[in-house]
PDB file of C-alpha atoms and ligand atoms in Angstrom:
ATOM      1  CA  MET P   1      81.679 141.752  79.346  1.00  0.00           C
ATOM      2  CA  ALA P   2      79.262 140.421  81.923  1.00  0.00           C
ATOM      3  CA  VAL P   3      80.708 137.872  84.334  1.00  0.00           C
ATOM      4  CA  ALA P   4      78.263 135.261  83.032  1.00  0.00           C
ATOM      5  CA  ASP P   5      79.826 135.625  79.567  1.00  0.00           C
ATOM      6  CA  PHE P   6      83.226 134.990  81.066  1.00  0.00           C
ATOM      7  CA  PHE P   7      82.036 131.663  82.432  1.00  0.00           C
ATOM      8  CA  ASP P   8      80.628 130.792  79.021  1.00  0.00           C
ATOM      9  CA  VAL P   9      84.062 131.426  77.557  1.00  0.00           C
ATOM     10  CA  LEU P  10      85.640 129.168  80.170  1.00  0.00           C
ATOM     11  CA  LYS P  11      83.123 126.409  79.642  1.00  0.00           C
ATOM     12  CA  THR P  12      83.189 126.344  75.855  1.00  0.00           C
ATOM     13  CA  ARG P  13      86.891 126.779  75.047  1.00  0.00           C
ATOM     14  CA  ARG P  14      88.341 123.704  73.362  1.00  0.00           C
ATOM     15  CA  THR P  15      91.632 122.912  71.729  1.00  0.00           C
ATOM     16  CA  VAL P  16      91.266 123.549  67.991  1.00  0.00           C
ATOM     17  CA  ARG P  17      93.235 121.378  65.562  1.00  0.00           C
ATOM     18  CA  SER P  18      91.658 122.478  62.275  1.00  0.00           C
ATOM     19  CA  TYR P  19      91.970 125.973  60.789  1.00  0.00           C
ATOM     20  CA  THR P  20      90.757 127.901  57.772  1.00  0.00           C
ATOM     21  CA  ASN P  21      93.311 129.588  55.509  1.00  0.00           C
ATOM     22  CA  GLU P  22      92.350 133.020  56.799  1.00  0.00           C
ATOM     23  CA  GLY P  23      95.196 134.816  58.546  1.00  0.00           C
ATOM     24  CA  VAL P  24      94.912 136.367  61.988  1.00  0.00           C
ATOM     25  CA  SER P  25      95.066 140.156  61.936  1.00  0.00           C
ATOM     26  CA  ARG P  26      97.899 142.004  63.621  1.00  0.00           C
ATOM     27  CA  GLN P  27      95.305 143.719  65.835  1.00  0.00           C
ATOM     28  CA  ASP P  28      93.922 140.374  66.996  1.00  0.00           C
ATOM     29  CA  ILE P  29      97.412 139.129  67.854  1.00  0.00           C
ATOM     30  CA  GLN P  30      98.087 142.385  69.696  1.00  0.00           C
ATOM     31  CA  ASP P  31      94.818 141.984  71.632  1.00  0.00           C
ATOM     32  CA  LEU P  32      95.836 138.457  72.665  1.00  0.00           C
ATOM     33  CA  ILE P  33      99.222 139.635  73.901  1.00  0.00           C
ATOM     34  CA  ASP P  34      97.590 142.567  75.697  1.00  0.00           C
ATOM     35  CA  SER P  35      95.428 139.954  77.467  1.00  0.00           C
ATOM     36  CA  ALA P  36      98.435 137.732  78.195  1.00  0.00           C
ATOM     37  CA  VAL P  37     100.314 140.451  80.050  1.00  0.00           C
ATOM     38  CA  LEU P  38      97.375 140.971  82.423  1.00  0.00           C
ATOM     39  CA  ALA P  39      98.248 137.635  84.041  1.00  0.00           C
ATOM     40  CA  PRO P  40      99.730 137.759  87.525  1.00  0.00           C
ATOM     41  CA  THR P  41     103.480 137.133  87.876  1.00  0.00           C
ATOM     42  CA  GLY P  42     105.740 136.407  90.823  1.00  0.00           C
ATOM     43  CA  MET P  43     106.870 139.737  92.291  1.00  0.00           C
ATOM     44  CA  ASN P  44     105.258 141.354  89.251  1.00  0.00           C
ATOM     45  CA  ALA P  45     108.403 140.447  87.315  1.00  0.00           C
ATOM     46  CA  GLN P  46     106.607 140.066  83.955  1.00  0.00           C
ATOM     47  CA  PRO P  47     109.594 138.053  82.742  1.00  0.00           C
ATOM     48  CA  TRP P  48     108.269 137.274  79.279  1.00  0.00           C
ATOM     49  CA  ALA P  49     108.823 137.984  75.626  1.00  0.00           C
ATOM     50  CA  PHE P  50     106.291 137.162  72.914  1.00  0.00           C
ATOM     51  CA  THR P  51     107.486 135.918  69.555  1.00  0.00           C
ATOM     52  CA  VAL P  52     104.947 136.040  66.752  1.00  0.00           C
ATOM     53  CA  VAL P  53     105.304 133.967  63.594  1.00  0.00           C
ATOM     54  CA  THR P  54     102.882 134.275  60.693  1.00  0.00           C
ATOM     55  CA  SER P  55     105.166 133.083  57.913  1.00  0.00           C
ATOM     56  CA  ARG P  56     104.043 129.691  56.668  1.00  0.00           C
ATOM     57  CA  GLU P  57     107.554 129.121  55.375  1.00  0.00           C
ATOM     58  CA  LEU P  58     109.047 129.655  58.818  1.00  0.00           C
ATOM     59  CA  MET P  59     106.395 127.507  60.461  1.00  0.00           C
ATOM     60  CA  GLY P  60     107.190 124.816  57.913  1.00  0.00           C
ATOM     61  CA  LYS P  61     110.876 124.930  58.868  1.00  0.00           C
ATOM     62  CA  LEU P  62     110.047 124.720  62.577  1.00  0.00           C
ATOM     63  CA  ASN P  63     107.674 121.838  61.922  1.00  0.00           C
ATOM     64  CA  ALA P  64     110.346 119.943  59.989  1.00  0.00           C
ATOM     65  CA  ILE P  65     112.814 120.221  62.893  1.00  0.00           C
ATOM     66  CA  VAL P  66     110.252 119.090  65.455  1.00  0.00           C
ATOM     67  CA  VAL P  67     108.976 116.184  63.354  1.00  0.00           C
ATOM     68  CA  GLU P  68     112.536 114.991  62.753  1.00  0.00           C
ATOM     69  CA  MET P  69     113.123 115.053  66.513  1.00  0.00           C
ATOM     70  CA  LEU P  70     109.868 113.207  67.171  1.00  0.00           C
ATOM     71  CA  LYS P  71     110.752 110.489  64.675  1.00  0.00           C
ATOM     72  CA  GLY P  72     114.069 109.772  66.437  1.00  0.00           C
ATOM     73  CA  PRO P  73     114.253 106.414  68.264  1.00  0.00           C
ATOM     74  CA  GLU P  74     114.483 108.004  71.724  1.00  0.00           C
ATOM     75  CA  MET P  75     111.333 110.072  71.245  1.00  0.00           C
ATOM     76  CA  GLN P  76     109.433 107.176  69.663  1.00  0.00           C
ATOM     77  CA  GLN P  77     110.168 105.103  72.749  1.00  0.00           C
ATOM     78  CA  LEU P  78     109.202 107.946  75.074  1.00  0.00           C
ATOM     79  CA  MET P  79     105.840 108.495  73.370  1.00  0.00           C
ATOM     80  CA  ALA P  80     103.522 106.541  75.611  1.00  0.00           C
ATOM     81  CA  SER P  81     100.425 107.069  73.511  1.00  0.00           C
ATOM     82  CA  GLU P  82     100.097 104.920  70.400  1.00  0.00           C
ATOM     83  CA  GLY P  83      97.657 107.498  69.016  1.00  0.00           C
ATOM     84  CA  LEU P  84     100.289 110.218  69.254  1.00  0.00           C
ATOM     85  CA  ARG P  85     102.959 107.971  67.732  1.00  0.00           C
ATOM     86  CA  ASN P  86     100.692 107.154  64.805  1.00  0.00           C
ATOM     87  CA  ALA P  87      99.788 110.801  64.285  1.00  0.00           C
ATOM     88  CA  VAL P  88     103.419 111.906  64.361  1.00  0.00           C
ATOM     89  CA  ASN P  89     104.475 109.178  61.929  1.00  0.00           C
ATOM     90  CA  ALA P  90     101.654 109.830  59.466  1.00  0.00           C
ATOM     91  CA  PRO P  91     102.873 111.445  56.242  1.00  0.00           C
ATOM     92  CA  GLY P  92     102.397 115.219  56.234  1.00  0.00           C
ATOM     93  CA  PHE P  93     101.931 115.483  59.988  1.00  0.00           C
ATOM     94  CA  ASN P  94     102.083 119.150  60.937  1.00  0.00           C
ATOM     95  CA  ILE P  95     102.444 120.047  64.616  1.00  0.00           C
ATOM     96  CA  PHE P  96     100.821 123.408  63.790  1.00  0.00           C
ATOM     97  CA  TYR P  97      97.782 121.876  62.054  1.00  0.00           C
ATOM     98  CA  ASN P  98      98.324 124.463  59.280  1.00  0.00           C
ATOM     99  CA  ALA P  99      97.332 127.299  61.605  1.00  0.00           C
ATOM    100  CA  PRO P 100      98.308 130.732  60.272  1.00  0.00           C
ATOM    101  CA  ALA P 101      99.974 132.080  63.414  1.00  0.00           C
ATOM    102  CA  LEU P 102     102.163 131.024  66.286  1.00  0.00           C
ATOM    103  CA  ILE P 103     102.749 132.915  69.516  1.00  0.00           C
ATOM    104  CA  ALA P 104     105.743 131.652  71.447  1.00  0.00           C
ATOM    105  CA  ILE P 105     106.345 132.862  74.983  1.00  0.00           C
ATOM    106  CA  SER P 106     109.898 132.820  76.251  1.00  0.00           C
ATOM    107  CA  GLY P 107     110.999 133.834  79.704  1.00  0.00           C
ATOM    108  CA  ASP P 108     113.902 135.364  81.567  1.00  0.00           C
ATOM    109  CA  PRO P 109     115.265 132.562  83.757  1.00  0.00           C
ATOM    110  CA  LYS P 110     116.504 135.085  86.327  1.00  0.00           C
ATOM    111  CA  ALA P 111     112.955 135.939  87.457  1.00  0.00           C
ATOM    112  CA  PRO P 112     111.625 134.016  90.474  1.00  0.00           C
ATOM    113  CA  SER P 113     108.751 132.141  88.800  1.00  0.00           C
ATOM    114  CA  THR P 114     109.253 132.466  85.069  1.00  0.00           C
ATOM    115  CA  ALA P 115     107.777 129.131  84.002  1.00  0.00           C
ATOM    116  CA  ILE P 116     104.584 129.645  85.986  1.00  0.00           C
ATOM    117  CA  ASP P 117     104.248 133.265  84.852  1.00  0.00           C
ATOM    118  CA  CYS P 118     104.487 132.262  81.201  1.00  0.00           C
ATOM    119  CA  GLN P 119     101.880 129.488  81.572  1.00  0.00           C
ATOM    120  CA  LEU P 120      99.472 131.955  83.172  1.00  0.00           C
ATOM    121  CA  ALA P 121     100.041 134.327  80.257  1.00  0.00           C
ATOM    122  CA  ALA P 122      99.387 131.476  77.832  1.00  0.00           C
ATOM    123  CA  GLU P 123      96.064 130.628  79.492  1.00  0.00           C
ATOM    124  CA  ASN P 124      94.964 134.246  79.082  1.00  0.00           C
ATOM    125  CA  ILE P 125      95.735 133.918  75.370  1.00  0.00           C
ATOM    126  CA  PHE P 126      93.605 130.768  75.079  1.00  0.00           C
ATOM    127  CA  LEU P 127      90.639 132.370  76.805  1.00  0.00           C
ATOM    128  CA  ALA P 128      90.928 135.728  75.045  1.00  0.00           C
ATOM    129  CA  ALA P 129      91.231 134.026  71.669  1.00  0.00           C
ATOM    130  CA  HIS P 130      88.125 131.960  72.304  1.00  0.00           C
ATOM    131  CA  ALA P 131      86.228 135.045  73.430  1.00  0.00           C
ATOM    132  CA  LYS P 132      87.158 136.635  70.074  1.00  0.00           C
ATOM    133  CA  GLY P 133      86.021 133.583  68.089  1.00  0.00           C
ATOM    134  CA  LEU P 134      89.575 132.427  67.353  1.00  0.00           C
ATOM    135  CA  GLY P 135      90.892 128.920  67.928  1.00  0.00           C
ATOM    136  CA  THR P 136      94.102 127.938  69.705  1.00  0.00           C
ATOM    137  CA  CYS P 137      96.136 124.890  70.590  1.00  0.00           C
ATOM    138  CA  TYR P 138      98.956 124.643  73.114  1.00  0.00           C
ATOM    139  CA  MET P 139     102.171 123.646  71.344  1.00  0.00           C
ATOM    140  CA  GLY P 140     103.726 121.155  73.746  1.00  0.00           C
ATOM    141  CA  LEU P 141     105.539 119.407  70.883  1.00  0.00           C
ATOM    142  CA  LEU P 142     107.301 122.653  69.973  1.00  0.00           C
ATOM    143  CA  LEU P 143     108.346 123.166  73.598  1.00  0.00           C
ATOM    144  CA  MET P 144     110.010 119.751  73.572  1.00  0.00           C
ATOM    145  CA  ALA P 145     112.257 121.091  70.822  1.00  0.00           C
ATOM    146  CA  GLY P 146     112.829 124.457  72.497  1.00  0.00           C
ATOM    147  CA  GLU P 147     116.488 123.804  73.240  1.00  0.00           C
ATOM    148  CA  ILE P 148     117.359 122.701  69.708  1.00  0.00           C
ATOM    149  CA  PRO P 149     119.602 125.473  68.342  1.00  0.00           C
ATOM    150  CA  GLY P 150     117.752 125.536  65.005  1.00  0.00           C
ATOM    151  CA  VAL P 151     114.470 126.245  66.782  1.00  0.00           C
ATOM    152  CA  ARG P 152     115.979 128.997  68.941  1.00  0.00           C
ATOM    153  CA  ASP P 153     117.581 130.540  65.857  1.00  0.00           C
ATOM    154  CA  LEU P 154     114.442 130.442  63.732  1.00  0.00           C
ATOM    155  CA  LEU P 155     112.381 131.983  66.530  1.00  0.00           C
ATOM    156  CA  LYS P 156     115.120 134.544  67.258  1.00  0.00           C
ATOM    157  CA  LEU P 157     114.460 134.154  70.981  1.00  0.00           C
ATOM    158  CA  PRO P 158     115.903 136.924  73.145  1.00  0.00           C
ATOM    159  CA  GLU P 159     119.403 136.166  74.420  1.00  0.00           C
ATOM    160  CA  GLY P 160     119.272 133.950  77.522  1.00  0.00           C
ATOM    161  CA  TYR P 161     115.498 133.515  77.414  1.00  0.00           C
ATOM    162  CA  LYS P 162     114.032 130.011  77.395  1.00  0.00           C
ATOM    163  CA  LEU P 163     110.989 128.922  75.430  1.00  0.00           C
ATOM    164  CA  GLN P 164     108.268 128.380  78.043  1.00  0.00           C
ATOM    165  CA  ALA P 165     104.909 128.187  76.253  1.00  0.00           C
ATOM    166  CA  ALA P 166     103.535 128.401  72.747  1.00  0.00           C
ATOM    167  CA  ALA P 167     100.154 128.532  71.068  1.00  0.00           C
ATOM    168  CA  ILE P 168      98.945 128.390  67.521  1.00  0.00           C
ATOM    169  CA  VAL P 169      96.121 130.760  66.674  1.00  0.00           C
ATOM    170  CA  GLY P 170      93.715 130.827  63.775  1.00  0.00           C
ATOM    171  CA  HIS P 171      90.133 130.890  62.597  1.00  0.00           C
ATOM    172  CA  PRO P 172      88.641 127.545  63.501  1.00  0.00           C
ATOM    173  CA  GLY P 173      87.815 125.140  60.713  1.00  0.00           C
ATOM    174  CA  GLN P 174      86.263 122.331  62.665  1.00  0.00           C
ATOM    175  CA  ARG P 175      85.785 122.846  66.381  1.00  0.00           C
ATOM    176  CA  PRO P 176      85.727 119.839  68.680  1.00  0.00           C
ATOM    177  CA  GLU P 177      82.172 119.084  69.692  1.00  0.00           C
ATOM    178  CA  GLY P 178      80.864 119.482  73.202  1.00  0.00           C
ATOM    179  CA  PRO P 179      82.291 120.870  76.382  1.00  0.00           C
ATOM    180  CA  PRO P 180      85.781 119.984  77.637  1.00  0.00           C
ATOM    181  CA  GLN P 181      85.989 116.405  78.884  1.00  0.00           C
ATOM    182  CA  ARG P 182      86.871 116.678  82.530  1.00  0.00           C
ATOM    183  CA  ASN P 183      86.925 114.261  85.450  1.00  0.00           C
ATOM    184  CA  PRO P 184      85.290 115.388  88.656  1.00  0.00           C
ATOM    185  CA  ALA P 185      87.931 117.237  90.630  1.00  0.00           C
ATOM    186  CA  ARG P 186      89.193 115.654  93.805  1.00  0.00           C
ATOM    187  CA  ILE P 187      88.377 118.233  96.452  1.00  0.00           C
ATOM    188  CA  ASP P 188      89.295 117.800 100.088  1.00  0.00           C
ATOM    189  CA  TRP P 189      87.467 120.336 102.167  1.00  0.00           C
ATOM    190  CA  VAL P 190      89.883 120.392 105.069  1.00  0.00           C
ATOM    191  CA  ALA P 191      88.354 121.628 108.324  1.00  0.00           C
TER     192      ALA P 191
HETATM  193  C1  FMN N 201     101.121 121.499  78.371  1.00  0.00           C
HETATM  194  C2  FMN N 201     100.225 121.146  77.210  1.00  0.00           C
HETATM  195  C3  FMN N 201     100.791 120.660  76.042  1.00  0.00           C
HETATM  196  C4  FMN N 201      99.973 120.376  74.940  1.00  0.00           C
HETATM  197  N1  FMN N 201     100.560 120.034  73.762  1.00  0.00           N
HETATM  198  C5  FMN N 201      99.790 119.780  72.690  1.00  0.00           C
HETATM  199  C6  FMN N 201     100.395 119.522  71.430  1.00  0.00           C
HETATM  200  O1  FMN N 201     101.634 119.574  71.251  1.00  0.00           O
HETATM  201  N2  FMN N 201      99.575 119.235  70.374  1.00  0.00           N
HETATM  202  C7  FMN N 201      98.210 119.190  70.521  1.00  0.00           C
HETATM  203  O2  FMN N 201      97.532 118.895  69.543  1.00  0.00           O
HETATM  204  N3  FMN N 201      97.608 119.480  71.702  1.00  0.00           N
HETATM  205  C8  FMN N 201      98.369 119.789  72.779  1.00  0.00           C
HETATM  206  N4  FMN N 201      97.768 120.135  73.973  1.00  0.00           N
HETATM  207  C9  FMN N 201      96.308 120.224  74.064  1.00  0.00           C
HETATM  208  C10 FMN N 201      95.708 119.135  74.955  1.00  0.00           C
HETATM  209  O3  FMN N 201      95.776 117.898  74.264  1.00  0.00           O
HETATM  210  C11 FMN N 201      94.248 119.521  75.278  1.00  0.00           C
HETATM  211  O4  FMN N 201      94.245 120.719  76.027  1.00  0.00           O
HETATM  212  C12 FMN N 201      93.540 118.437  76.102  1.00  0.00           C
HETATM  213  O5  FMN N 201      93.386 117.269  75.332  1.00  0.00           O
HETATM  214  C13 FMN N 201      92.167 118.884  76.585  1.00  0.00           C
HETATM  215  O6  FMN N 201      91.369 119.287  75.492  1.00  0.00           O
HETATM  216  P1  FMN N 201      90.639 120.725  75.515  1.00  0.00           P
HETATM  217  O7  FMN N 201      91.737 121.766  75.515  1.00  0.00           O
HETATM  218  O8  FMN N 201      89.824 120.767  74.246  1.00  0.00           O
HETATM  219  O9  FMN N 201      89.810 120.792  76.739  1.00  0.00           O
HETATM  220  C14 FMN N 201      98.563 120.471  75.056  1.00  0.00           C
HETATM  221  C15 FMN N 201      98.018 120.977  76.244  1.00  0.00           C
HETATM  222  C16 FMN N 201      98.827 121.329  77.290  1.00  0.00           C
HETATM  223  C17 FMN N 201      98.217 121.941  78.530  1.00  0.00           C
END
């Protein structure tokens, strides 16, 4: 791929929250994980494990646990955004937006920079997916439930590993319009 194409990928990737019913092929998921593991890691520790879920039934169970957590009084109070509160409380809210696949990244806490390493891997997945015409959305709401035993059990996370990042993947239904909305970066050119 020419470098110019890479910048197109960067500039046009958006979070996708609407998916067609079409599944994501095993090869596509493999390609995304192959891209993820190219990310740099502290001391080249590569402290990650990738958990792939394509069962709608399992995603439904995970969703139910997360939504129940989000509807608890503590979480409702913590949710600063009224928009998010309304979305979460709407009937049928699905944190996965009915996407056909989930890639969860868990990490070995003994490595020196596990959390950072896993986020870098996740970003590679977002960019690679977009380059392949697939849509993705970071699953922050799932991460908030990462320590709930039911979530750990359903995902069958490796012993001792902690959920660090997660993305849904699918064929985009509706893509958000326009480029990412970004503020001008504060840049201090020091000396
Ligand atoms: C750490 C993190 C957590 C996120 N969690 C969610 C989430 O749980 N659900 C969701 O719909 N979007 C989630 N997002 C997506 C952001 O809302 C989105 O990236 C942001 O609004 C910018 O939009 P863009 O990705 O289209 O540029 C998350 C993004 C990040 C980086």
